[in-house]
mmCIF file of C-alpha atoms in Angstrom:
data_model
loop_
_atom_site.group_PDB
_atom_site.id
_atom_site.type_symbol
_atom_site.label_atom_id
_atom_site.label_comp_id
_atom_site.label_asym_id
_atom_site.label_seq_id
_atom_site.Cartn_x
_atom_site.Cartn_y
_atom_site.Cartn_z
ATOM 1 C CA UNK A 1404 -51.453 -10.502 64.961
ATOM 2 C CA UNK A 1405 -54.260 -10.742 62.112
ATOM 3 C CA UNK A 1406 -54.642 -7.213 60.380
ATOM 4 C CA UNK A 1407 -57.339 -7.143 58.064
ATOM 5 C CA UNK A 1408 -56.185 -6.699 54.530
ATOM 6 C CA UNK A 1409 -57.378 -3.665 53.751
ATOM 7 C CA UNK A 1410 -55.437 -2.060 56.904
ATOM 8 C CA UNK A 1411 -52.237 -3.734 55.732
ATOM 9 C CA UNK A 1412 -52.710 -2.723 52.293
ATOM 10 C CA UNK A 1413 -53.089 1.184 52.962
ATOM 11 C CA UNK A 1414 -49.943 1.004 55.867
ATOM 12 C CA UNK A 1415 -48.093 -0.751 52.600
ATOM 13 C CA UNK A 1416 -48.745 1.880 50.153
ATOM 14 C CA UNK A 1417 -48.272 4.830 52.231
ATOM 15 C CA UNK A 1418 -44.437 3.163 53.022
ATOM 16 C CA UNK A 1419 -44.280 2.414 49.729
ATOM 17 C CA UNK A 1420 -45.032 5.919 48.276
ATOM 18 C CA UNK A 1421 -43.234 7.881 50.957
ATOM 19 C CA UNK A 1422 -40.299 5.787 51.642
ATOM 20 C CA UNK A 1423 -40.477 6.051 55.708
ATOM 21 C CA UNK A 1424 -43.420 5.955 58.163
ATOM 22 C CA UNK A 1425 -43.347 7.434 61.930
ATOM 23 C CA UNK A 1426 -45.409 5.614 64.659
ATOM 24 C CA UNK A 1427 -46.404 6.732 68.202
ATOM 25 C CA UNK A 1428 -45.746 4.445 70.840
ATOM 26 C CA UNK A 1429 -49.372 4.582 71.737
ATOM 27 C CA UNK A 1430 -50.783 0.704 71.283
ATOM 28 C CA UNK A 1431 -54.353 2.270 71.999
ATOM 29 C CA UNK A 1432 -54.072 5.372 69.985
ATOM 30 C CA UNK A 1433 -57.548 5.143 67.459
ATOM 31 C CA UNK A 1434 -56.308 5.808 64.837
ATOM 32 C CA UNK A 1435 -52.657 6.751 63.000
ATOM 33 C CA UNK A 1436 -51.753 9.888 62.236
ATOM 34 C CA UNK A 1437 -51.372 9.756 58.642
ATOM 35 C CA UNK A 1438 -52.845 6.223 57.879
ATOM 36 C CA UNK A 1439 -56.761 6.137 58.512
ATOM 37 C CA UNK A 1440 -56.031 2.401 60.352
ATOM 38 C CA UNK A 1441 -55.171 1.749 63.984
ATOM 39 C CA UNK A 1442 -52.104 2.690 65.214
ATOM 40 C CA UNK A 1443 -51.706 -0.897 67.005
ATOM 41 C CA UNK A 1444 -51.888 -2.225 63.238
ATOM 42 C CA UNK A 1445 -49.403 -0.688 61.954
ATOM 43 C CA UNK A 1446 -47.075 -1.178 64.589
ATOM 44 C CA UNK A 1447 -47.399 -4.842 64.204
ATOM 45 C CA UNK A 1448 -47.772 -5.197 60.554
ATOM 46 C CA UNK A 1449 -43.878 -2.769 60.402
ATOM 47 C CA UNK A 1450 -42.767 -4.846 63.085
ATOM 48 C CA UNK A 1451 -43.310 -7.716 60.692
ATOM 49 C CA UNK A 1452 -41.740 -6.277 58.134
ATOM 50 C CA UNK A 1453 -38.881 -5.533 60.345
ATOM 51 C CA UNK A 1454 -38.607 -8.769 61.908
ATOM 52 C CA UNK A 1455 -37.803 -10.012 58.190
ATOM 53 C CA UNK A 1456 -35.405 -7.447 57.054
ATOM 54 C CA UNK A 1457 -37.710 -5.377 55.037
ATOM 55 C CA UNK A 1458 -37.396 -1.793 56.938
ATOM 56 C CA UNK A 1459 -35.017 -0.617 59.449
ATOM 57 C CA UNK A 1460 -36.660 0.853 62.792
ATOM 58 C CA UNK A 1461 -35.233 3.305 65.284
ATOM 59 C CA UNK A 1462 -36.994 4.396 68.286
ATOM 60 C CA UNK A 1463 -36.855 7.307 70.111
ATOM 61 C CA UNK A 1464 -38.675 9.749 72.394
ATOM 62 C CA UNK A 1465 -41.534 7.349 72.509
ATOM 63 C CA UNK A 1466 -41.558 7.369 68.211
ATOM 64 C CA UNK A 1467 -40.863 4.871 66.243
ATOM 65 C CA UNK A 1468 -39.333 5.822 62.805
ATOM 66 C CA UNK A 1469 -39.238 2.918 60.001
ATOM 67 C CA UNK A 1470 -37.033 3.285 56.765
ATOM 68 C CA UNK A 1471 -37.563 1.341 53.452
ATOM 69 C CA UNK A 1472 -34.563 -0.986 52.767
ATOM 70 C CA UNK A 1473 -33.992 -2.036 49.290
ATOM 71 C CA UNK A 1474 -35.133 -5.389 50.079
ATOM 72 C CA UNK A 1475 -38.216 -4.272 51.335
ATOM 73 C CA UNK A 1476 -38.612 -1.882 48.085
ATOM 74 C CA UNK A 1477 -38.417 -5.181 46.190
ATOM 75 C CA UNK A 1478 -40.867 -7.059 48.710
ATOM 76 C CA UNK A 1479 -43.575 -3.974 48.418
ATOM 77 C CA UNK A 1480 -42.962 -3.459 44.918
ATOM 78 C CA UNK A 1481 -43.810 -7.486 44.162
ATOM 79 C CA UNK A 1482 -46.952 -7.353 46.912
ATOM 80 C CA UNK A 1483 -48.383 -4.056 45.724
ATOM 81 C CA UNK A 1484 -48.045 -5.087 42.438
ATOM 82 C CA UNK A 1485 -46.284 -2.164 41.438
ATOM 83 C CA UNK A 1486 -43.913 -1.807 37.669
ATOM 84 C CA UNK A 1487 -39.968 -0.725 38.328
ATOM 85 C CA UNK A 1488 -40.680 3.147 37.665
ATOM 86 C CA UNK A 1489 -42.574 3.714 40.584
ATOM 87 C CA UNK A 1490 -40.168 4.724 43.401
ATOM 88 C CA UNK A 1491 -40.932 6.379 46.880
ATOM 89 C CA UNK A 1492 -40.512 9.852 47.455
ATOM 90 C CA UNK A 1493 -37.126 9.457 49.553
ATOM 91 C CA UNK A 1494 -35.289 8.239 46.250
ATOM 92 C CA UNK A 1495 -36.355 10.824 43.953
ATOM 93 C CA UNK A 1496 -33.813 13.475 43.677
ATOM 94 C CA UNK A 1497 -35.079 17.197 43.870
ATOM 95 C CA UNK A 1498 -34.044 19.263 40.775
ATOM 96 C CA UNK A 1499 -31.992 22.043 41.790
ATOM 97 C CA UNK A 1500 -31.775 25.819 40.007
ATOM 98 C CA UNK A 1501 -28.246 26.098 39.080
ATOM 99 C CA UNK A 1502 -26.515 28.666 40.624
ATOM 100 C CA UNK A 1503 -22.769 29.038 40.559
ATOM 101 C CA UNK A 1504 -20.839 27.660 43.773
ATOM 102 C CA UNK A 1505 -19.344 30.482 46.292
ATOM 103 C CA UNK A 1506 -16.511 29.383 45.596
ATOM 104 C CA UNK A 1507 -16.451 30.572 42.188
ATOM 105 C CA UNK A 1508 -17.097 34.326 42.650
ATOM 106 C CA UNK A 1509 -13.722 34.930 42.953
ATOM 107 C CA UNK A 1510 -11.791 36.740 46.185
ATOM 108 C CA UNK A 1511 -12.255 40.152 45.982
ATOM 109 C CA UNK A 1512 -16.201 40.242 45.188
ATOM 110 C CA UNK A 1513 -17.168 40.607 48.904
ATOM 111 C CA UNK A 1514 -15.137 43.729 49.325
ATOM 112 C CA UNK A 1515 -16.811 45.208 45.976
ATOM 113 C CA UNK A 1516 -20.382 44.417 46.817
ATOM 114 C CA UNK A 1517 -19.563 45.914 50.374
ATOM 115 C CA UNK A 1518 -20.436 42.729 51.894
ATOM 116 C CA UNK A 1519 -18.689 41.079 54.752
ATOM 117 C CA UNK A 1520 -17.886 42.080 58.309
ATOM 118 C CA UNK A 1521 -14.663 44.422 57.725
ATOM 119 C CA UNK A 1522 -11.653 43.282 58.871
ATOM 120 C CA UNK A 1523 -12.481 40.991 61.963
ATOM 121 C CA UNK A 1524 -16.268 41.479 62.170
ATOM 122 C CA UNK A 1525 -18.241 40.124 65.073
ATOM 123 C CA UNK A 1526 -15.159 38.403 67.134
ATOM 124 C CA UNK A 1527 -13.687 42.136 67.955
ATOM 125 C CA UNK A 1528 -15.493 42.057 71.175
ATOM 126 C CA UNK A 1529 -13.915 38.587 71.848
ATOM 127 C CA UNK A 1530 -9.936 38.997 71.309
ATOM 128 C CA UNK A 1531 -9.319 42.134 72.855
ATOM 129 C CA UNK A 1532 -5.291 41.061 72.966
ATOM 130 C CA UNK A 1533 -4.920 41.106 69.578
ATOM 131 C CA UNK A 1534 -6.300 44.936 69.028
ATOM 132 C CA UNK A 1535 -3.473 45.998 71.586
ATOM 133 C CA UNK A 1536 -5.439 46.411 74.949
ATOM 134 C CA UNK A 1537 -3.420 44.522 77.212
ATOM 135 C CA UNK A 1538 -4.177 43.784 80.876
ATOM 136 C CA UNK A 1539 -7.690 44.872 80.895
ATOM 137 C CA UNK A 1540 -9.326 41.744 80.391
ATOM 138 C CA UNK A 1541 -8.048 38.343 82.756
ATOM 139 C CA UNK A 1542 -6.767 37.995 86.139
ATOM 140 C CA UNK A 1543 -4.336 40.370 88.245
ATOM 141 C CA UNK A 1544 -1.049 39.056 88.273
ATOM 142 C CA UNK A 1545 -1.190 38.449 92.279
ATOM 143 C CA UNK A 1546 -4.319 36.368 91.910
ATOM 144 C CA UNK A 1547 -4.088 33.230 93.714
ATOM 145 C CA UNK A 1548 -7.189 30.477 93.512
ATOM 146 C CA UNK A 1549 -8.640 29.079 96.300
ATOM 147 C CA UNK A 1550 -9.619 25.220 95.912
ATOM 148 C CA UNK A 1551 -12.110 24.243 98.469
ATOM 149 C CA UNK A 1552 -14.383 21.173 99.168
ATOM 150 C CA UNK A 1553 -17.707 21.555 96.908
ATOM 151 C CA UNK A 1554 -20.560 19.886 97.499
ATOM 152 C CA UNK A 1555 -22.804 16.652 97.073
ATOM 153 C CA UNK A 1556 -20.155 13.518 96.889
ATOM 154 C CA UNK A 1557 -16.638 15.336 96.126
ATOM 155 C CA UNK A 1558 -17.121 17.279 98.844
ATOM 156 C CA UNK A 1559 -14.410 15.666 100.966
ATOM 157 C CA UNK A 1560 -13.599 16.087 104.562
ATOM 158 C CA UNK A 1561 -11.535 19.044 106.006
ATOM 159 C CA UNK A 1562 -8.091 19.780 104.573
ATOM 160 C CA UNK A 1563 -5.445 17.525 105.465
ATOM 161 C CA UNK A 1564 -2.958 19.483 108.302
ATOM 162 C CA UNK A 1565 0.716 18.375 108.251
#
């Protein structure tokens, strides 16, 4: 399909700078949601791209979702004319404050900062056995199920008599 340069130059630096791109599957949508082009171009012009190995597309729910391979990092870096330093946003790394793991507090620091649940917390309610109440919860001991034809397809004919 012929894209006019202009439209395949912005769809090229917006996946370039952000790393992926999300499309509708809306051919006659006016215009992208984040690229001021047709949605029909870019499509086609990541479709291309696709087709030669340069992103990776998934589709669901009527979206299609591109990802950058490093091939196609390479291919937009050498068509954008772009130097090495410039990387999209999905391979920067986020700086992180440093903050000690949990792990490293040490064992007895939830009982001192009066933290935590107690001894068994929220699940209490759900093992009643193990806190000593017996027979209150479950079946009486002369229970006997019933197993009868159910509806729709497994529903079977009458019982077999013998």
């Amino acid at each position: 399909m012929l894209i006019p340069k202009a439209d395949r130059k912005k769809i090229h630096e917006y996946l370039f700078r952000e790393g992926v791109l999300v499309a509708k599957k809306d051919f006659n949508l006016p215009k992208h949601g984040d690229i001021d082009t047709k949605n029909l171009f870019v499509i086609k012009a990541l479709q291309s791209l696709d087709s030669r190995g340069y992103v990776k597309t998934r589709f669901s729910w009527q979206y299609y979702y591109y990802t950058l391979t490093p091939e196609g990092l390479d291919y937009l870096r050498e068509w954008l004319h772009l130097p090495a330093e410039i990387v999209p946003q999905t391979h920067i790394k986020q700086q992180r404050t440093h903050a000690p793991p949990r792990g490293m507090l040490g064992g007895d620091d939830r009982e001192r900062r009066g933290g935590g649940r107690g001894g068994r917390g929220d699940r209490d309610g759900y093992r009643r056995r193990d806190a000593g109440e017996k027979g209150e919860g479950g079946a009486p001991g002369d229970f006997k199920p019933e197993f009868r034809g159910g509806f729709g397809r497994g529903r079977g004919g009458a019982a077999p008599s013998s």
